[in-house]
Coordinates of C-alpha atoms in Angstrom, one line a residue:
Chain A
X1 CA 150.6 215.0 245.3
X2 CA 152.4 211.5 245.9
X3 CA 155.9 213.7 245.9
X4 CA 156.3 211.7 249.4
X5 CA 157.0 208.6 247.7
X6 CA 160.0 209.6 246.0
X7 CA 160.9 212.3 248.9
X8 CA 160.8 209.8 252.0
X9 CA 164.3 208.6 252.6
X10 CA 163.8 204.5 253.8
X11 CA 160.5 204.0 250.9
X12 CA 163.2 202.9 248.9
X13 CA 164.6 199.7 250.9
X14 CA 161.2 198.9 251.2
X15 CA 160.4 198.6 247.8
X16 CA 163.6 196.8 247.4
X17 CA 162.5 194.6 250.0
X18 CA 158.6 194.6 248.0
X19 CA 160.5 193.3 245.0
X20 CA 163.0 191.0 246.5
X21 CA 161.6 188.6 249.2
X22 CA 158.3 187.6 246.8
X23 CA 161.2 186.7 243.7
X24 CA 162.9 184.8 246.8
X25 CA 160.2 182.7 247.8
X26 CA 158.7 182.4 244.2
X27 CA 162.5 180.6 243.5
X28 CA 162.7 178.7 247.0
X29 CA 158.5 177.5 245.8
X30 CA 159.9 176.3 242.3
X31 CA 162.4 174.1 243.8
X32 CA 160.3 172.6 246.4
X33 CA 157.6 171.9 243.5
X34 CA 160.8 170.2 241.4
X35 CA 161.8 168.3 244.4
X36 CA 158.2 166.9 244.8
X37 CA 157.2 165.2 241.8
X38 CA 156.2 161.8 242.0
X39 CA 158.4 158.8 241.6
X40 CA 157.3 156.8 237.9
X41 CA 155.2 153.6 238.8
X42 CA 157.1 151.6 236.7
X43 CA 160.4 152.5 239.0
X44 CA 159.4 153.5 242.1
X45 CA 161.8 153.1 244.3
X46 CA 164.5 153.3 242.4
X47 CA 166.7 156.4 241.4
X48 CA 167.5 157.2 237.9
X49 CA 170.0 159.5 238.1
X50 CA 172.4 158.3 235.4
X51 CA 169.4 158.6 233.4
X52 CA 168.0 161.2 230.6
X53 CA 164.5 160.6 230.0
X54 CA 163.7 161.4 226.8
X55 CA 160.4 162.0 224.8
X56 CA 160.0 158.2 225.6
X57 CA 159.4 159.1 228.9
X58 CA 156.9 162.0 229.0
X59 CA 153.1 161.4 229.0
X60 CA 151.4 160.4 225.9
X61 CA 149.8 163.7 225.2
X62 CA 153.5 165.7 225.9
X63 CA 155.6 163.9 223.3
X64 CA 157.9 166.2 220.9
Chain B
X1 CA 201.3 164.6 241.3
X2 CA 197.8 163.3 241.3
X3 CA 196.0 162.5 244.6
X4 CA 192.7 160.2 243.9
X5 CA 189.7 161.1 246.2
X6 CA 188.0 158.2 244.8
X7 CA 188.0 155.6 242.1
X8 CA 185.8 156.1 238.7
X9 CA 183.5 153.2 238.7
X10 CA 184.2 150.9 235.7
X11 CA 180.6 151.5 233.7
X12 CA 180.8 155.3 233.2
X13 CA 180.7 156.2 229.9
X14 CA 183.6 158.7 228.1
X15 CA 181.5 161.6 229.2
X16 CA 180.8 160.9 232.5
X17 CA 184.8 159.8 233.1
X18 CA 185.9 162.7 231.2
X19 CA 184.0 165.5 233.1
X20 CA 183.8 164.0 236.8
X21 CA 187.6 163.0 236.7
X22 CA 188.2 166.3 237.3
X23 CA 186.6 166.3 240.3
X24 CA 188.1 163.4 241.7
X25 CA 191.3 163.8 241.2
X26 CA 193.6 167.2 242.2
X27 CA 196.3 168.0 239.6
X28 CA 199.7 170.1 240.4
X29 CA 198.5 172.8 237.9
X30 CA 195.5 173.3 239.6
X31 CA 197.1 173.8 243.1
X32 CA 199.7 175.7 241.4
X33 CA 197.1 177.9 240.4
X34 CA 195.5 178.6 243.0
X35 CA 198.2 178.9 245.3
X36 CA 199.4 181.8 242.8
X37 CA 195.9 183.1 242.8
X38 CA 195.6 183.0 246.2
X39 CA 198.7 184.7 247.2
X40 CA 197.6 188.0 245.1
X41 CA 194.4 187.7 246.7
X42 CA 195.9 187.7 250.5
X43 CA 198.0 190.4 249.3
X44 CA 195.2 192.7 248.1
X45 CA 193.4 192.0 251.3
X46 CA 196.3 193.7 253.2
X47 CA 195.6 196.7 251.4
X48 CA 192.2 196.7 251.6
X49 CA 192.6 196.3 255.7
X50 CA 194.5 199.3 255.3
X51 CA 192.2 200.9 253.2
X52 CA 189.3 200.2 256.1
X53 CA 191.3 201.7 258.8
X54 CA 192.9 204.6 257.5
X55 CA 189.8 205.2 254.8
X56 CA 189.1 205.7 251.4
X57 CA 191.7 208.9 251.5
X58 CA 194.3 206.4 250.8
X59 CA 193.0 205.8 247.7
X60 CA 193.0 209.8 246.3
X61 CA 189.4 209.4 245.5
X62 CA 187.7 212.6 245.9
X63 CA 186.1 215.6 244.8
X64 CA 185.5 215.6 241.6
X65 CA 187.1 212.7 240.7
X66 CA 185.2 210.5 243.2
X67 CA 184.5 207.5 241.0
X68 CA 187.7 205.9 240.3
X69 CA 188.9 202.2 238.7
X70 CA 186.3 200.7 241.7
X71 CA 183.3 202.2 239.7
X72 CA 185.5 201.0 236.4
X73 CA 185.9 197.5 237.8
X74 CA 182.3 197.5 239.0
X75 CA 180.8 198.5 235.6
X76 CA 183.4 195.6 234.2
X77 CA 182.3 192.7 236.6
X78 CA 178.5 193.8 235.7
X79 CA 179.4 193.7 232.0
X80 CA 181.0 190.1 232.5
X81 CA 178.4 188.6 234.4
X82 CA 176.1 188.8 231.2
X83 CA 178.2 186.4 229.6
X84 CA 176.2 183.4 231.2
X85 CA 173.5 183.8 231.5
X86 CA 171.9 186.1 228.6
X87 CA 174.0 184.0 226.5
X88 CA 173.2 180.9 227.9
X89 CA 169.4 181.8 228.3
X90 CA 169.3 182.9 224.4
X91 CA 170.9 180.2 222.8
X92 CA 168.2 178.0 225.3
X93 CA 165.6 179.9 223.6
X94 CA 166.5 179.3 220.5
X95 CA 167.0 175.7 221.1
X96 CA 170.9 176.2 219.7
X97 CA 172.0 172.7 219.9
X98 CA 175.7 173.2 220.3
X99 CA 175.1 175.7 223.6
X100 CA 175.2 172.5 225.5
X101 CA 178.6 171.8 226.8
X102 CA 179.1 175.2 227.6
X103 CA 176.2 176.8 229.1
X104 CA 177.3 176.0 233.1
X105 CA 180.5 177.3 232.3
X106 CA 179.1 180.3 231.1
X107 CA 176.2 180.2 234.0
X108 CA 179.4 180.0 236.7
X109 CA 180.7 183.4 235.4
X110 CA 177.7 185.1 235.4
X111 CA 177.5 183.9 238.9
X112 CA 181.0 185.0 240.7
X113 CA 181.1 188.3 238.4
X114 CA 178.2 189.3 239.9
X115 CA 179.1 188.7 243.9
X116 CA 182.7 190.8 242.5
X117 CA 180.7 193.4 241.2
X118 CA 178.9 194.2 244.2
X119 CA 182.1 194.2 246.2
X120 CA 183.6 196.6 244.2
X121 CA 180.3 198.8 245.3
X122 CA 181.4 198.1 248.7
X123 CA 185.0 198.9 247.9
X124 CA 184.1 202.2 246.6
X125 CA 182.2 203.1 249.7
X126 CA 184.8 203.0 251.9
X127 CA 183.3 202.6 255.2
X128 CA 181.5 199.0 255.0
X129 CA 179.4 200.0 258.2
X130 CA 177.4 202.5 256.2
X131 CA 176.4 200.1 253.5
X132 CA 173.0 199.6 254.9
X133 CA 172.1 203.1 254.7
X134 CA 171.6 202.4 250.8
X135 CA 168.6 200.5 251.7
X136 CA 167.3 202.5 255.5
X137 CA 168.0 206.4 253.8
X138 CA 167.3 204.7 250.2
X139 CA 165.1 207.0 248.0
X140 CA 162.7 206.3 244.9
X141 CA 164.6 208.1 242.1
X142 CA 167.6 207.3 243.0
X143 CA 169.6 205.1 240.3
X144 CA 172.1 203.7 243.1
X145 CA 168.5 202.3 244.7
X146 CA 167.0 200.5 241.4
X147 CA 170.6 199.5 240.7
X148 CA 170.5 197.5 243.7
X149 CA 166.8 196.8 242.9
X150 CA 168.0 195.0 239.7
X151 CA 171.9 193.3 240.9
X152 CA 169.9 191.7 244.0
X153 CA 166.8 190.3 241.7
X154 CA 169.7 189.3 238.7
X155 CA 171.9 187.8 241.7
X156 CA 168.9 185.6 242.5
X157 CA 167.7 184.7 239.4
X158 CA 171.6 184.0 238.1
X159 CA 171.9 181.9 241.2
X160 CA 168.8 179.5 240.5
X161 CA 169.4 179.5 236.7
X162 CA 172.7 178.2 237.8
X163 CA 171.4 175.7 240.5
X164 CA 168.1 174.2 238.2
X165 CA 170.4 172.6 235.5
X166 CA 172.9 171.1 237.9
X167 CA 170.8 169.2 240.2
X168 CA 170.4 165.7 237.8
X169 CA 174.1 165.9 237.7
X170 CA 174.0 166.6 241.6
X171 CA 171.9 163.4 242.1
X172 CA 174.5 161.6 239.7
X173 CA 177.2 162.7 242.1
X174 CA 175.2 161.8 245.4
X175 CA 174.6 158.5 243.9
X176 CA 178.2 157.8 242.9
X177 CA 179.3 158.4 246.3
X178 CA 176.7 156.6 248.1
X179 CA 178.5 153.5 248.6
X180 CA 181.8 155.4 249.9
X181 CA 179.1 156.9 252.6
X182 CA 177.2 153.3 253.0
X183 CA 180.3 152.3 254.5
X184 CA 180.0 154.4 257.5
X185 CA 176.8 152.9 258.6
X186 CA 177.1 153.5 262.6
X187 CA 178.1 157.0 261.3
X188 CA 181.4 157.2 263.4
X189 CA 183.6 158.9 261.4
X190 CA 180.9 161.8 261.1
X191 CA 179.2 164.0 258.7
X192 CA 183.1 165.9 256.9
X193 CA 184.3 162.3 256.3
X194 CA 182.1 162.3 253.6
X195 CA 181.0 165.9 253.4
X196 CA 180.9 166.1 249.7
X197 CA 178.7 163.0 249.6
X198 CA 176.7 165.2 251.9
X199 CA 177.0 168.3 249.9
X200 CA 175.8 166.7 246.6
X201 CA 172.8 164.5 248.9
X202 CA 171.4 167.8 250.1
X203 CA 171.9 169.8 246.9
X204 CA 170.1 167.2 244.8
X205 CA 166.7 168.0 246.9
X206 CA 165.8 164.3 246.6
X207 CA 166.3 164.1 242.7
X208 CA 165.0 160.7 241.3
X209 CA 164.6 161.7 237.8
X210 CA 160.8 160.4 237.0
X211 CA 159.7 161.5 234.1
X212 CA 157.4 164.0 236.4
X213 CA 160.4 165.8 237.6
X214 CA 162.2 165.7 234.5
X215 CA 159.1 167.9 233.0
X216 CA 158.8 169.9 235.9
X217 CA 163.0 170.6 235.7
X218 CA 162.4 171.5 232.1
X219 CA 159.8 173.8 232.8
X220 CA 161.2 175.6 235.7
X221 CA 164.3 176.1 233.6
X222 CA 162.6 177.3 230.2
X223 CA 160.5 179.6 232.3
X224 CA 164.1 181.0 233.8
X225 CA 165.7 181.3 230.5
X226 CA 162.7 183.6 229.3
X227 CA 162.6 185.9 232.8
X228 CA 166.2 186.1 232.3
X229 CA 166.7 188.2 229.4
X230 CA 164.5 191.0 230.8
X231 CA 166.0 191.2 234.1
X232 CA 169.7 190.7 232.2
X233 CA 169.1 193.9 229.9
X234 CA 167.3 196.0 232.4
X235 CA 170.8 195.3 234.9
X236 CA 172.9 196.9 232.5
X237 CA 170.2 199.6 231.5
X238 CA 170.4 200.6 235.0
X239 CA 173.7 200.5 235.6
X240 CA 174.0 202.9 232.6
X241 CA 171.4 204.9 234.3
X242 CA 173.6 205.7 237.4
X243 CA 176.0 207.8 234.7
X244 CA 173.1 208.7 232.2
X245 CA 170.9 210.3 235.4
X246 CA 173.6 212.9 236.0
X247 CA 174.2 216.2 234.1
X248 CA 177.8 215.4 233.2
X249 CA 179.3 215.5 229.8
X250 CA 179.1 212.4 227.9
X251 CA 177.0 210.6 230.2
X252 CA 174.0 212.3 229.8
X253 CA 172.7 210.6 226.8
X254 CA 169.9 208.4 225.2
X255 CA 172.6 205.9 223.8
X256 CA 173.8 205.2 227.2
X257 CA 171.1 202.4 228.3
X258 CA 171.9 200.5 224.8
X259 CA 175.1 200.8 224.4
X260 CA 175.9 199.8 228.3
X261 CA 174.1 196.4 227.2
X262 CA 175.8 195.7 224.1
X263 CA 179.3 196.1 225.6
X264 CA 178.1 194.1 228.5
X265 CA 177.2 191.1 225.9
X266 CA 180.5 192.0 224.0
X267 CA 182.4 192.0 226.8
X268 CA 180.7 188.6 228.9
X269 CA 181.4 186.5 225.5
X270 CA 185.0 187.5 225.6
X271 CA 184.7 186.3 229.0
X272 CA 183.5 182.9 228.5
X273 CA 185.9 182.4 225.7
X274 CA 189.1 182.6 228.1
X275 CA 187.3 180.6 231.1
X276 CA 185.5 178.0 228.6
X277 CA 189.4 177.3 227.2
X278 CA 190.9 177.3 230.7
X279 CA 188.4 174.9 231.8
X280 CA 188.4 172.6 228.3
X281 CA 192.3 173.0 228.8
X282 CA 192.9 171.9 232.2
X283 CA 189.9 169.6 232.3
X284 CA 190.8 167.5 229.5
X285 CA 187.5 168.5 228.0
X286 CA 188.8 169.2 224.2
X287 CA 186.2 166.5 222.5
X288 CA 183.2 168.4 223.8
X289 CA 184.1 171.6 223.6
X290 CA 185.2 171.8 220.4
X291 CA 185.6 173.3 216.8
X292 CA 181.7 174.3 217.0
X293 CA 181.4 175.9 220.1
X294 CA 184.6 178.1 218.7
X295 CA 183.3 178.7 215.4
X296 CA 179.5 179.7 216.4
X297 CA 180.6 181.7 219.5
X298 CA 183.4 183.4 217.7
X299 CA 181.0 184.3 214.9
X300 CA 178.7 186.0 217.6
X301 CA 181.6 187.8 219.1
X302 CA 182.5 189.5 215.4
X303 CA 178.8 190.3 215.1
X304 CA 179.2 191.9 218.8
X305 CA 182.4 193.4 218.1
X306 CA 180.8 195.4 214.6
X307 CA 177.7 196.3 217.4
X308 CA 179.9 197.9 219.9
X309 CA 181.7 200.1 217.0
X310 CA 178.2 201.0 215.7
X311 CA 177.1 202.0 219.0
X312 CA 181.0 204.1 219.5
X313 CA 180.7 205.8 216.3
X314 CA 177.3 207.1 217.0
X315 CA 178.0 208.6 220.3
X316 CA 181.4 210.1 219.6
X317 CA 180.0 211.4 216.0
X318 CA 176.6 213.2 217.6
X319 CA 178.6 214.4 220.6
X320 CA 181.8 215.6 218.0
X321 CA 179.5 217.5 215.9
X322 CA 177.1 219.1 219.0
X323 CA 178.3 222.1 220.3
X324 CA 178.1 221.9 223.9
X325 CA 181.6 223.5 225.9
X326 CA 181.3 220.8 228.5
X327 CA 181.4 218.0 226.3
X328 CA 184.2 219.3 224.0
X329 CA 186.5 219.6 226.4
X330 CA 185.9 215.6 227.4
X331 CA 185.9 214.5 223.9
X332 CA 189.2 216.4 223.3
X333 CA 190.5 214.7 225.9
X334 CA 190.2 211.4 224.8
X335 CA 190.6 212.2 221.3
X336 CA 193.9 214.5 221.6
X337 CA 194.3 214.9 225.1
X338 CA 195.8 213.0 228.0
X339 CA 193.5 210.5 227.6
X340 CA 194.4 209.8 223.9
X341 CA 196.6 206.4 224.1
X342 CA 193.3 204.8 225.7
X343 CA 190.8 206.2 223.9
X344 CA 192.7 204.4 220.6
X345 CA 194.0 201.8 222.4
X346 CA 190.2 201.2 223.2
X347 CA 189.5 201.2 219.5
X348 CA 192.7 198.8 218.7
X349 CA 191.7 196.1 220.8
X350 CA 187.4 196.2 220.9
X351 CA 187.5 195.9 217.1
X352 CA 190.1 196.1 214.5
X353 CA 192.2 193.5 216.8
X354 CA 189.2 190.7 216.9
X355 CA 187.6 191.6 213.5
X356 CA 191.3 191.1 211.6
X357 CA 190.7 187.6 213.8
X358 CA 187.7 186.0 213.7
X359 CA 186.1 187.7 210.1
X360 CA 188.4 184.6 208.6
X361 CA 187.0 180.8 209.1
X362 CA 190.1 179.8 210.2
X363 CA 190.6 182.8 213.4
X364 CA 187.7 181.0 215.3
X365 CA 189.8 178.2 216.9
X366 CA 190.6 178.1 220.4
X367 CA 194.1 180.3 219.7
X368 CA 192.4 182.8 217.9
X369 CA 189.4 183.6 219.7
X370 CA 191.4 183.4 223.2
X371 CA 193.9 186.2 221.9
X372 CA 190.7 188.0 220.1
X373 CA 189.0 187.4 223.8
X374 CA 192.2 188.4 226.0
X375 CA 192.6 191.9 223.9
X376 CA 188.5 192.5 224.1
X377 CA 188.5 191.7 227.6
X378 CA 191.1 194.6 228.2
X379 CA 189.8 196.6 225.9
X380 CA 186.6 196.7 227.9
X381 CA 187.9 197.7 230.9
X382 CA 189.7 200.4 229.3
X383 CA 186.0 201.5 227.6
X384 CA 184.6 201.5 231.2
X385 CA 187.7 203.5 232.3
X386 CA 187.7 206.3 229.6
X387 CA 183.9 206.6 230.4
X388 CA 184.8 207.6 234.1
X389 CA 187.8 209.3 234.2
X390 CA 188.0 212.0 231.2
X391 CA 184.5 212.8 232.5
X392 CA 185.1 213.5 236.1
X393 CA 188.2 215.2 235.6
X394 CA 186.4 218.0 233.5
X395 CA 183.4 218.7 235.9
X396 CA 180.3 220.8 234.9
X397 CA 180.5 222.2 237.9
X398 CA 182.6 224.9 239.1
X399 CA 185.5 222.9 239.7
X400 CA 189.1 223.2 238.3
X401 CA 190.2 220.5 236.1
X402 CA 191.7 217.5 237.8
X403 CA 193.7 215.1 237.4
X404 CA 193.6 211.3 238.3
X405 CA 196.3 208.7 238.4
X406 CA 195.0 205.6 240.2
X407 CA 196.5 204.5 243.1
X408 CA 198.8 201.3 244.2
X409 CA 195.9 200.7 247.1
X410 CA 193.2 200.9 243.6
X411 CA 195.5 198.8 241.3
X412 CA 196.5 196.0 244.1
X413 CA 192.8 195.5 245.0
X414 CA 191.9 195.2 241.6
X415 CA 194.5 192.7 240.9
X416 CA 193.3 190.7 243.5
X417 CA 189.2 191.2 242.9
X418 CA 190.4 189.4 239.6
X419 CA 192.4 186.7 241.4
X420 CA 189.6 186.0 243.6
X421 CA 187.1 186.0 240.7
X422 CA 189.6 183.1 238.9
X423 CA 189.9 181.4 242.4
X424 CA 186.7 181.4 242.8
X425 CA 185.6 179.7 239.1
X426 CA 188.2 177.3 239.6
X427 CA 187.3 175.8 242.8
X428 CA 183.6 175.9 242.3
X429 CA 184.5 173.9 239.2
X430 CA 186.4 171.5 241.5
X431 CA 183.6 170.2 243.5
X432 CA 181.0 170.5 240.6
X433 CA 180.6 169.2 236.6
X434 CA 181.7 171.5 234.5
X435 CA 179.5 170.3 231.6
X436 CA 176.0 169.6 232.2
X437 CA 175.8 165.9 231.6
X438 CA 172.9 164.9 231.7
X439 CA 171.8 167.9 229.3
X440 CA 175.1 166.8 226.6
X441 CA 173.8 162.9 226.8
X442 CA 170.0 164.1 225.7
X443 CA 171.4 165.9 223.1
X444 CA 173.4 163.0 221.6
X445 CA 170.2 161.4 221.9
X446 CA 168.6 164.1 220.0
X447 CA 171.6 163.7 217.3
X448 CA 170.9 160.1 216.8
X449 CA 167.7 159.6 216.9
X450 CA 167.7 163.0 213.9
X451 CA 170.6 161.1 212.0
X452 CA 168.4 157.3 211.6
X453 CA 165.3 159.3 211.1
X454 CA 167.1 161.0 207.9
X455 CA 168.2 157.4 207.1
X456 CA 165.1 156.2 207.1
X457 CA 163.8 158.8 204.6
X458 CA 166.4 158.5 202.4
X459 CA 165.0 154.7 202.1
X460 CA 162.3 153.6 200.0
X461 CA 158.3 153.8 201.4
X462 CA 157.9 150.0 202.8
X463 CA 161.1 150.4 205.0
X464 CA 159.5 153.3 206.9
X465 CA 156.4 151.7 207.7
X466 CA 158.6 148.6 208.8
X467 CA 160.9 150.2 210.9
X468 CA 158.0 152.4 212.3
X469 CA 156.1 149.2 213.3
X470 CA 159.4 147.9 214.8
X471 CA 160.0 151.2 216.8
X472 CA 158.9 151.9 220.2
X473 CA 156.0 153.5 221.2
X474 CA 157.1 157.2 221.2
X475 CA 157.9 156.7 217.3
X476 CA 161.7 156.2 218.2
X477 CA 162.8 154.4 214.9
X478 CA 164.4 151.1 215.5
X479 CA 168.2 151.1 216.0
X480 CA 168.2 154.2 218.0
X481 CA 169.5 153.6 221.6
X482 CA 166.0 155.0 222.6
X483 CA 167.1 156.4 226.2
X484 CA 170.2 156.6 228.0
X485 CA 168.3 154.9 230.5
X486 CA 170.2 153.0 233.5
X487 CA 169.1 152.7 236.9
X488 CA 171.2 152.6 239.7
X489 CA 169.9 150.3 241.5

């Protein structure tokens, strides 16, 4: 009955392509949303890239 | 012999100085190595051009022995590439403390062995301008299709699981260089005077490190080290599945899926054993990668090692005592036949050589595990090999039996697939940290902040209760540096 789904030659690369391009933009989105968080209040304006923040630094109701 | 791209700034700590050094200054060993690297590579490439225009003939490849050591390097490079970043995603799972100085190393691998592996696909097709018709004639139940399904998801995921850790060490770079880049304020000397300053600036994607984005970092990699370990097994499942699909003896078999992934573990901690020492050696990194990172990783290895001669005895036993002509005449082969001396060598170097090793305390040091690592790591490829070969030359089909004997096009391309995999590690290792700092620094926070909180218990009640009232607001105990906090501007 659905024998033309595995018969068709080219439904293949299309299901590649199905699976492939949604995990690319999921990945490309995930980086974006990293990229975007907001700066602390305390320090905006100032990069902290030497920095670790630790469980000091997460919201009150977050800490380990 | 050192050449300085740029001075270390005087308040860097030992780690910082220790791991971006590295980067900032080019040693004679380095060069010397990739020069030598380099010139096998260029050297396999002349073969391969000659491979392209006189075709895959040259290589002897055909009916029935089609698959040859392309297929055996391909299955190899797959096999590798779990090395980062299963392990890696495991031991982040299980919050393995010690994992941290050597997950990117092991992230790296997983990274280059899989852009090798698909090029030895590529080899073994022979004609690079049909490659597409994988995908355009591609059909459902085809293996070769969800084999490409799975490498081109894995190669994606491997890729950001790579990327996601390094970008607070990315900004750390950007940030360092800033000033060198500051000075070219009318911009005259153009974006490749200070294109690694670029590099890093675009890389970091605006990386501030709030407390926000550190969550959302943590997240986005926790979530990757759990997607991971799916999409790693079901890469070497499938893989297996190109053999295990076909009626050929010895392939056709349940154990094939399992046994494909526990070799492929096996085989990718070998791996980062000899890469994780040539990058500790030549880096100067011996005081982070150290006696622990030997002793745990060499104790998963021997677990690994007692696996993959579970998993051998099993299929040799069932297929020794099964009756089937077909498979006989392979298993004869590689027990008594012309395939013998690898078949045993196999055996010799994928277990009793690393057991006799690393079953003592005192085998899991950096000498030990690297000559336990070097004879697994060959071992494997000649596992991969004796699956191939003995099978192919004793089709189930009506053909006679053949005979292969790779060829000097095979073994030169080979050679240099492994040079440019090496080449590759190196110089990506030259422009980026090869320990995650910012990840080792948090867990040295970790360590202290454990250590005074098991000196505080081992002190009477009221000292607690002081020291708790003294702390800061996240219950840090007092006399903890509470964060490795230090902005940059």
């Amino acid at each position: 009955m659905a024998h033309w789904i595995l018969d068709t030659a080219g439904i293949g690369g299309i299901i590649v392509a199905l699976v492939a391009i949604p995990v690319l933009i999921a990945y490309i989105r995930m980086v974006r949303w990293i990229a975007a968080a907001p700066r602390d209040a305390a320090h905006s304006g100032a990069t902290r890239t030497d920095a670790v923040a630790t469980t000091t630094d997460a919201p009150e109701g977050e800490r380990a | 012999m050192e050449r300085e791209n740029s001075s270390a700034p005087a308040h860097e700590t030992e780690l910082e100085r220790a791991v971006l050094n590295p980067l900032r200054k080019t040693t004679l060993p380095f060069w010397a190595a990739i020069a030598v690297l380099g010139a096998l590579f260029a050297f396999s490439m002349g073969t391969l051009v000659r491979q392209w225009v006189l075709g895959l003939g040259v290589t002897g490849l055909n009916r029935p022995v089609y698959w040859g050591i392309y297929i055996t390097n391909f299955v190899f490079f797959i096999g590798i590439s779990h090395a980062g970043t299963l392990i890696s995603a495991i031991l982040r799972v299980t919050n393995a403390e010690w994992r941290r100085p050597i997950t990117r190393v092991a992230e790296a691998i997983t990274f280059f062995a899989l852009i090798l592996g698909a090029m030895q696909i590529l080899l073994d097709l022979g004609r690079l301008d049909r490659v597409l018709n994988v995908v355009i004639f591609g059909r459902f139940q085809s293996p070769l299709l969800w084999d490409v399904t799975c490498i081109s998801i894995y190669l994606l995921s491997s890729t950001l699981y790579l990327y996601l850790p390094m970008i607070p060490d990315l900004a750390r770079m950007r940030d360092r260089m800033a000033s060198a880049a500051a000075a070219d304020v009318d911009g005259k000397k153009g974006f490749w005077s200070n294109w690694r300053y670029h590099l890093y600036r675009i890389m970091a994607v605006g990386w501030h490190g709030s407390a926000e984005q550190l969550r959302r970092l943590e997240k986005a990699i926790g979530l990757m080290a759990i997607l991971i370990i799916p999409i790693a097994v079901s890469v070497h499942t499938v893989v297996s599945w190109i053999f295990g699909m076909m009626m050929q003896p010895m392939w056709h078999s349940t154990i094939l899926g399992p046994y494909f992934v526990v070799g492929a573990i096996f085989s990718g901690i070998a791996m980062l054993f000899l890469f994780m020492t040539l990058i500790r050696k030549m880096w100067g990194l011996e005081k982070w990668i150290g006696a622990k990172q030997y002793n745990y990783l060499g104790i998963l290895l021997l677990v690994m090692s007692v696996f993959w001669a579970y998993f051998t005895l099993s299929e040799y036993l069932t297929t020794g005592y099964g009756t089937l002509v077909h498979e006989q005449h392979v298993l004869q082969a590689k027990l008594s036949g012309e395939y013998a001396p690898w078949f045993y060598a196999m055996l010799l170097l994928n277990f009793f050589v690393p057991f006799a090793i690393l079953i003592r305390r005192k085998g899991r040091t950096p000498v030990g595990t690297v000559i336990a690592s070097a004879a697994i790591a060959v071992g494997m490829w000649i596992e991969r090999f004796t699956i191939i070969a003995p099978t192919l030359t004793r089709p189930s089909l009506g053909y006679e039996k053949a005979v292969y004997t790779p060829s000097f096009t095979e073994i030169a391309i080979t050679v240099g697939s492994l040079s440019l995999f090496a080449m590759l590690f190196l110089l990506f290792f030259k422009l980026f940290p090869a320990i995650s700092i910012w990840e080792v620094e948090e867990g040295e926070h970790i360590a202290a902040v454990k250590r005074k909180a098991e000196e505080l218990m081992a002190q009477p009640g009221p000292a607690i209760v002081a020291a708790s009232v003294a702390g800061g607001p996240a219950g840090v105990p007092a006399g903890v540096p509470a964060q490795p906090l230090r902005n940059m501007e």
